[in-house]
């Protein structure tokens, strides 16, 4: 695994077979071998497969968002607050879905909406979470998703290519 700092985020790239196995065990494809991911998402790769299985219930109880994901949700909720709307709550399933889709977009270097039944905002190229939320708010369709009164849950993700392009994904549901 190679680690580097980019835009204030520690990132790592999967290169060894152990990381490929981890990606497969998470339901991902070999795409992780060529994608930079937040380093905190890679920490489990250091454990053996047995340790990962034993830690599954514990990991479920300690599910956490990455800092960049917390920032996207914070800035999104600040926008909703300006319009008198309640904050969106992070949803584990939506976060996992957004992460999988952001990984897919990063791997294929394409900006394309998911086929899943969720409202979704996607973007690429923005350098930080504040800028991407600002960009979504400057687009009527994306703004409508953020300000939709029926949305109560949110999932977000951001992944970086080895060349530094960030792919962003934000998903919503009731």
PDB file of C-alpha atoms in Angstrom:
ATOM      1  CA  UNK A   1       0.000   0.000   0.000  1.00  0.00           C
ATOM      2  CA  UNK A   2       1.305   3.439  -0.895  1.00  0.00           C
ATOM      3  CA  UNK A   3       0.261   6.391   1.278  1.00  0.00           C
ATOM      4  CA  UNK A   4       0.374  10.061   0.390  1.00  0.00           C
ATOM      5  CA  UNK A   5      -1.228  13.339   1.370  1.00  0.00           C
ATOM      6  CA  UNK A   6      -3.543  15.093  -1.115  1.00  0.00           C
ATOM      7  CA  UNK A   7      -5.806  18.081  -0.431  1.00  0.00           C
ATOM      8  CA  UNK A   8      -5.247  17.585   3.297  1.00  0.00           C
ATOM      9  CA  UNK A   9      -6.453  13.974   3.185  1.00  0.00           C
ATOM     10  CA  UNK A  10      -4.240  10.961   3.781  1.00  0.00           C
ATOM     11  CA  UNK A  11      -4.749   8.554   0.896  1.00  0.00           C
ATOM     12  CA  UNK A  12      -3.596   5.050   0.110  1.00  0.00           C
ATOM     13  CA  UNK A  13      -3.592   2.874  -2.978  1.00  0.00           C
ATOM     14  CA  UNK A  14      -4.143  -0.867  -2.965  1.00  0.00           C
ATOM     15  CA  UNK A  15      -1.412  -2.752  -4.772  1.00  0.00           C
ATOM     16  CA  UNK A  16      -0.909  -6.098  -3.017  1.00  0.00           C
ATOM     17  CA  UNK A  17      -2.987  -9.296  -3.313  1.00  0.00           C
ATOM     18  CA  UNK A  18      -4.121  -8.977   0.313  1.00  0.00           C
ATOM     19  CA  UNK A  19      -5.856  -5.711  -0.556  1.00  0.00           C
ATOM     20  CA  UNK A  20      -7.453  -7.295  -3.602  1.00  0.00           C
ATOM     21  CA  UNK A  21      -8.859 -10.026  -1.345  1.00  0.00           C
ATOM     22  CA  UNK A  22     -10.172  -7.364   1.020  1.00  0.00           C
ATOM     23  CA  UNK A  23     -11.906  -5.607  -1.851  1.00  0.00           C
ATOM     24  CA  UNK A  24     -13.527  -8.866  -2.940  1.00  0.00           C
ATOM     25  CA  UNK A  25     -14.617  -9.653   0.639  1.00  0.00           C
ATOM     26  CA  UNK A  26     -16.276  -6.218   0.770  1.00  0.00           C
ATOM     27  CA  UNK A  27     -18.205  -6.973  -2.414  1.00  0.00           C
ATOM     28  CA  UNK A  28     -16.014  -4.724  -4.537  1.00  0.00           C
ATOM     29  CA  UNK A  29     -14.111  -5.703  -7.611  1.00  0.00           C
ATOM     30  CA  UNK A  30     -10.384  -5.539  -8.327  1.00  0.00           C
ATOM     31  CA  UNK A  31     -10.898  -1.839  -9.084  1.00  0.00           C
ATOM     32  CA  UNK A  32      -9.393  -0.922  -5.706  1.00  0.00           C
ATOM     33  CA  UNK A  33      -6.008  -1.936  -7.005  1.00  0.00           C
ATOM     34  CA  UNK A  34      -5.832   1.210  -9.100  1.00  0.00           C
ATOM     35  CA  UNK A  35      -7.731   3.696  -6.933  1.00  0.00           C
ATOM     36  CA  UNK A  36      -6.594   5.958  -4.122  1.00  0.00           C
ATOM     37  CA  UNK A  37      -8.820   5.609  -1.096  1.00  0.00           C
ATOM     38  CA  UNK A  38      -8.855   7.436   2.215  1.00  0.00           C
ATOM     39  CA  UNK A  39      -6.237   5.731   4.352  1.00  0.00           C
ATOM     40  CA  UNK A  40      -8.621   5.213   7.247  1.00  0.00           C
ATOM     41  CA  UNK A  41     -10.694   2.991   4.957  1.00  0.00           C
ATOM     42  CA  UNK A  42      -7.590   0.863   4.398  1.00  0.00           C
ATOM     43  CA  UNK A  43      -6.750   0.157   8.026  1.00  0.00           C
ATOM     44  CA  UNK A  44      -8.738  -3.094   8.076  1.00  0.00           C
ATOM     45  CA  UNK A  45      -6.528  -4.388   5.279  1.00  0.00           C
ATOM     46  CA  UNK A  46      -3.707  -4.721   7.778  1.00  0.00           C
ATOM     47  CA  UNK A  47      -5.672  -7.342   9.731  1.00  0.00           C
ATOM     48  CA  UNK A  48      -5.840 -10.974   8.736  1.00  0.00           C
ATOM     49  CA  UNK A  49      -9.040 -12.382   7.242  1.00  0.00           C
ATOM     50  CA  UNK A  50      -9.788 -14.188  10.544  1.00  0.00           C
ATOM     51  CA  UNK A  51      -9.379 -10.976  12.516  1.00  0.00           C
ATOM     52  CA  UNK A  52     -11.752  -9.219  10.138  1.00  0.00           C
ATOM     53  CA  UNK A  53     -14.417 -11.900  10.577  1.00  0.00           C
ATOM     54  CA  UNK A  54     -14.089 -11.807  14.366  1.00  0.00           C
ATOM     55  CA  UNK A  55     -14.326  -8.014  14.381  1.00  0.00           C
ATOM     56  CA  UNK A  56     -17.441  -7.795  12.180  1.00  0.00           C
ATOM     57  CA  UNK A  57     -20.003  -7.383  15.009  1.00  0.00           C
ATOM     58  CA  UNK A  58     -17.723  -4.881  16.737  1.00  0.00           C
ATOM     59  CA  UNK A  59     -17.235  -2.941  13.488  1.00  0.00           C
ATOM     60  CA  UNK A  60     -21.018  -2.787  13.005  1.00  0.00           C
ATOM     61  CA  UNK A  61     -21.402  -1.174  16.432  1.00  0.00           C
ATOM     62  CA  UNK A  62     -18.588   1.301  15.762  1.00  0.00           C
ATOM     63  CA  UNK A  63     -19.559   2.323  12.225  1.00  0.00           C
ATOM     64  CA  UNK A  64     -17.991   5.691  11.456  1.00  0.00           C
ATOM     65  CA  UNK A  65     -17.912   8.226   8.674  1.00  0.00           C
ATOM     66  CA  UNK A  66     -14.622   9.466   7.298  1.00  0.00           C
ATOM     67  CA  UNK A  67     -13.793  13.121   7.932  1.00  0.00           C
ATOM     68  CA  UNK A  68     -14.453  14.117   4.324  1.00  0.00           C
ATOM     69  CA  UNK A  69     -17.844  12.383   4.463  1.00  0.00           C
ATOM     70  CA  UNK A  70     -18.735  14.190   7.701  1.00  0.00           C
ATOM     71  CA  UNK A  71     -17.785  17.474   6.026  1.00  0.00           C
ATOM     72  CA  UNK A  72     -20.033  16.852   3.009  1.00  0.00           C
ATOM     73  CA  UNK A  73     -22.955  16.073   5.328  1.00  0.00           C
ATOM     74  CA  UNK A  74     -22.211  19.111   7.501  1.00  0.00           C
ATOM     75  CA  UNK A  75     -22.135  21.513   4.541  1.00  0.00           C
ATOM     76  CA  UNK A  76     -25.259  19.919   3.068  1.00  0.00           C
ATOM     77  CA  UNK A  77     -27.106  20.304   6.374  1.00  0.00           C
ATOM     78  CA  UNK A  78     -25.957  23.923   6.656  1.00  0.00           C
ATOM     79  CA  UNK A  79     -27.616  24.584   3.288  1.00  0.00           C
ATOM     80  CA  UNK A  80     -30.810  22.831   4.438  1.00  0.00           C
ATOM     81  CA  UNK A  81     -30.784  24.891   7.643  1.00  0.00           C
ATOM     82  CA  UNK A  82     -30.734  28.129   5.626  1.00  0.00           C
ATOM     83  CA  UNK A  83     -34.076  27.051   4.161  1.00  0.00           C
ATOM     84  CA  UNK A  84     -35.553  25.970   7.503  1.00  0.00           C
ATOM     85  CA  UNK A  85     -35.255  22.256   6.726  1.00  0.00           C
ATOM     86  CA  UNK A  86     -34.240  19.559   9.214  1.00  0.00           C
ATOM     87  CA  UNK A  87     -30.776  18.034   9.065  1.00  0.00           C
ATOM     88  CA  UNK A  88     -30.276  14.814   7.154  1.00  0.00           C
ATOM     89  CA  UNK A  89     -29.126  11.797   9.154  1.00  0.00           C
ATOM     90  CA  UNK A  90     -26.274   9.623   7.860  1.00  0.00           C
ATOM     91  CA  UNK A  91     -27.552   6.207   6.822  1.00  0.00           C
ATOM     92  CA  UNK A  92     -25.155   3.264   6.815  1.00  0.00           C
ATOM     93  CA  UNK A  93     -26.717   1.596   3.757  1.00  0.00           C
ATOM     94  CA  UNK A  94     -26.694   4.850   1.792  1.00  0.00           C
ATOM     95  CA  UNK A  95     -23.071   5.531   2.761  1.00  0.00           C
ATOM     96  CA  UNK A  96     -22.075   2.051   1.602  1.00  0.00           C
ATOM     97  CA  UNK A  97     -24.031   2.560  -1.637  1.00  0.00           C
ATOM     98  CA  UNK A  98     -22.445   5.984  -2.224  1.00  0.00           C
ATOM     99  CA  UNK A  99     -18.980   4.558  -1.521  1.00  0.00           C
ATOM    100  CA  UNK A 100     -19.490   1.695  -3.950  1.00  0.00           C
ATOM    101  CA  UNK A 101     -20.750   4.038  -6.647  1.00  0.00           C
ATOM    102  CA  UNK A 102     -17.938   6.566  -6.103  1.00  0.00           C
ATOM    103  CA  UNK A 103     -15.423   3.718  -6.354  1.00  0.00           C
ATOM    104  CA  UNK A 104     -17.053   2.561  -9.587  1.00  0.00           C
ATOM    105  CA  UNK A 105     -16.950   6.080 -11.086  1.00  0.00           C
ATOM    106  CA  UNK A 106     -13.327   6.475  -9.986  1.00  0.00           C
ATOM    107  CA  UNK A 107     -12.314   3.169 -11.511  1.00  0.00           C
ATOM    108  CA  UNK A 108     -13.983   3.848 -14.856  1.00  0.00           C
ATOM    109  CA  UNK A 109     -13.230   7.583 -14.828  1.00  0.00           C
ATOM    110  CA  UNK A 110     -16.854   8.311 -15.702  1.00  0.00           C
ATOM    111  CA  UNK A 111     -19.531  10.465 -14.176  1.00  0.00           C
ATOM    112  CA  UNK A 112     -22.737   8.434 -14.311  1.00  0.00           C
ATOM    113  CA  UNK A 113     -25.710   8.096 -11.971  1.00  0.00           C
ATOM    114  CA  UNK A 114     -26.372   4.839 -10.163  1.00  0.00           C
ATOM    115  CA  UNK A 115     -29.191   2.522 -11.201  1.00  0.00           C
ATOM    116  CA  UNK A 116     -30.271   2.174  -7.559  1.00  0.00           C
ATOM    117  CA  UNK A 117     -33.599   3.697  -6.487  1.00  0.00           C
ATOM    118  CA  UNK A 118     -32.170   6.735  -4.684  1.00  0.00           C
ATOM    119  CA  UNK A 119     -31.978  10.454  -5.319  1.00  0.00           C
ATOM    120  CA  UNK A 120     -28.373  11.218  -6.162  1.00  0.00           C
ATOM    121  CA  UNK A 121     -25.919  14.045  -6.732  1.00  0.00           C
ATOM    122  CA  UNK A 122     -22.574  13.254  -8.336  1.00  0.00           C
ATOM    123  CA  UNK A 123     -19.628  15.415  -9.309  1.00  0.00           C
ATOM    124  CA  UNK A 124     -15.966  15.247 -10.194  1.00  0.00           C
ATOM    125  CA  UNK A 125     -13.021  17.573 -10.054  1.00  0.00           C
ATOM    126  CA  UNK A 126     -13.970  19.718  -7.076  1.00  0.00           C
ATOM    127  CA  UNK A 127     -11.021  20.063  -4.702  1.00  0.00           C
ATOM    128  CA  UNK A 128     -12.882  19.968  -1.372  1.00  0.00           C
ATOM    129  CA  UNK A 129     -16.230  19.181   0.200  1.00  0.00           C
ATOM    130  CA  UNK A 130     -17.281  22.818   0.628  1.00  0.00           C
ATOM    131  CA  UNK A 131     -16.754  23.503  -3.076  1.00  0.00           C
ATOM    132  CA  UNK A 132     -18.658  20.417  -4.224  1.00  0.00           C
ATOM    133  CA  UNK A 133     -21.676  21.279  -2.054  1.00  0.00           C
ATOM    134  CA  UNK A 134     -21.513  24.867  -3.343  1.00  0.00           C
ATOM    135  CA  UNK A 135     -21.429  23.503  -6.908  1.00  0.00           C
ATOM    136  CA  UNK A 136     -24.464  21.307  -6.252  1.00  0.00           C
ATOM    137  CA  UNK A 137     -26.328  24.266  -4.742  1.00  0.00           C
ATOM    138  CA  UNK A 138     -25.611  26.296  -7.910  1.00  0.00           C
ATOM    139  CA  UNK A 139     -27.366  23.646 -10.031  1.00  0.00           C
ATOM    140  CA  UNK A 140     -31.172  23.577  -9.858  1.00  0.00           C
ATOM    141  CA  UNK A 141     -31.508  19.788 -10.082  1.00  0.00           C
ATOM    142  CA  UNK A 142     -28.821  19.092  -7.493  1.00  0.00           C
ATOM    143  CA  UNK A 143     -30.169  21.836  -5.224  1.00  0.00           C
ATOM    144  CA  UNK A 144     -33.637  20.248  -5.470  1.00  0.00           C
ATOM    145  CA  UNK A 145     -32.213  16.967  -4.141  1.00  0.00           C
ATOM    146  CA  UNK A 146     -30.471  18.705  -1.244  1.00  0.00           C
ATOM    147  CA  UNK A 147     -33.542  20.775  -0.331  1.00  0.00           C
ATOM    148  CA  UNK A 148     -36.164  18.054  -0.854  1.00  0.00           C
ATOM    149  CA  UNK A 149     -38.404  18.133   2.246  1.00  0.00           C
ATOM    150  CA  UNK A 150     -39.110  14.400   2.074  1.00  0.00           C
ATOM    151  CA  UNK A 151     -35.447  13.397   2.317  1.00  0.00           C
ATOM    152  CA  UNK A 152     -34.416  12.378   5.835  1.00  0.00           C
ATOM    153  CA  UNK A 153     -31.363  10.128   5.221  1.00  0.00           C
ATOM    154  CA  UNK A 154     -28.083  10.748   3.425  1.00  0.00           C
ATOM    155  CA  UNK A 155     -25.052   8.765   2.293  1.00  0.00           C
ATOM    156  CA  UNK A 156     -21.934  10.343   0.815  1.00  0.00           C
ATOM    157  CA  UNK A 157     -18.507   9.408  -0.507  1.00  0.00           C
ATOM    158  CA  UNK A 158     -15.442  10.872  -2.196  1.00  0.00           C
ATOM    159  CA  UNK A 159     -12.688   8.904  -3.918  1.00  0.00           C
ATOM    160  CA  UNK A 160      -9.536  10.093  -5.645  1.00  0.00           C
ATOM    161  CA  UNK A 161      -7.783   8.731  -8.733  1.00  0.00           C
ATOM    162  CA  UNK A 162      -4.030   8.308  -8.765  1.00  0.00           C
ATOM    163  CA  UNK A 163      -3.922  11.530 -10.822  1.00  0.00           C
ATOM    164  CA  UNK A 164      -5.770  13.523  -8.153  1.00  0.00           C
ATOM    165  CA  UNK A 165      -9.276  13.783  -9.639  1.00  0.00           C
ATOM    166  CA  UNK A 166     -11.907  13.441  -6.931  1.00  0.00           C
ATOM    167  CA  UNK A 167     -15.232  11.727  -7.665  1.00  0.00           C
ATOM    168  CA  UNK A 168     -18.066  12.711  -5.339  1.00  0.00           C
ATOM    169  CA  UNK A 169     -21.365  10.958  -4.619  1.00  0.00           C
ATOM    170  CA  UNK A 170     -24.292  12.001  -2.449  1.00  0.00           C
ATOM    171  CA  UNK A 171     -27.430   9.828  -2.106  1.00  0.00           C
ATOM    172  CA  UNK A 172     -30.739  10.567  -0.379  1.00  0.00           C
ATOM    173  CA  UNK A 173     -33.915   8.797   0.732  1.00  0.00           C
ATOM    174  CA  UNK A 174     -36.873   9.179   3.054  1.00  0.00           C
TER     175      UNK A 174
END
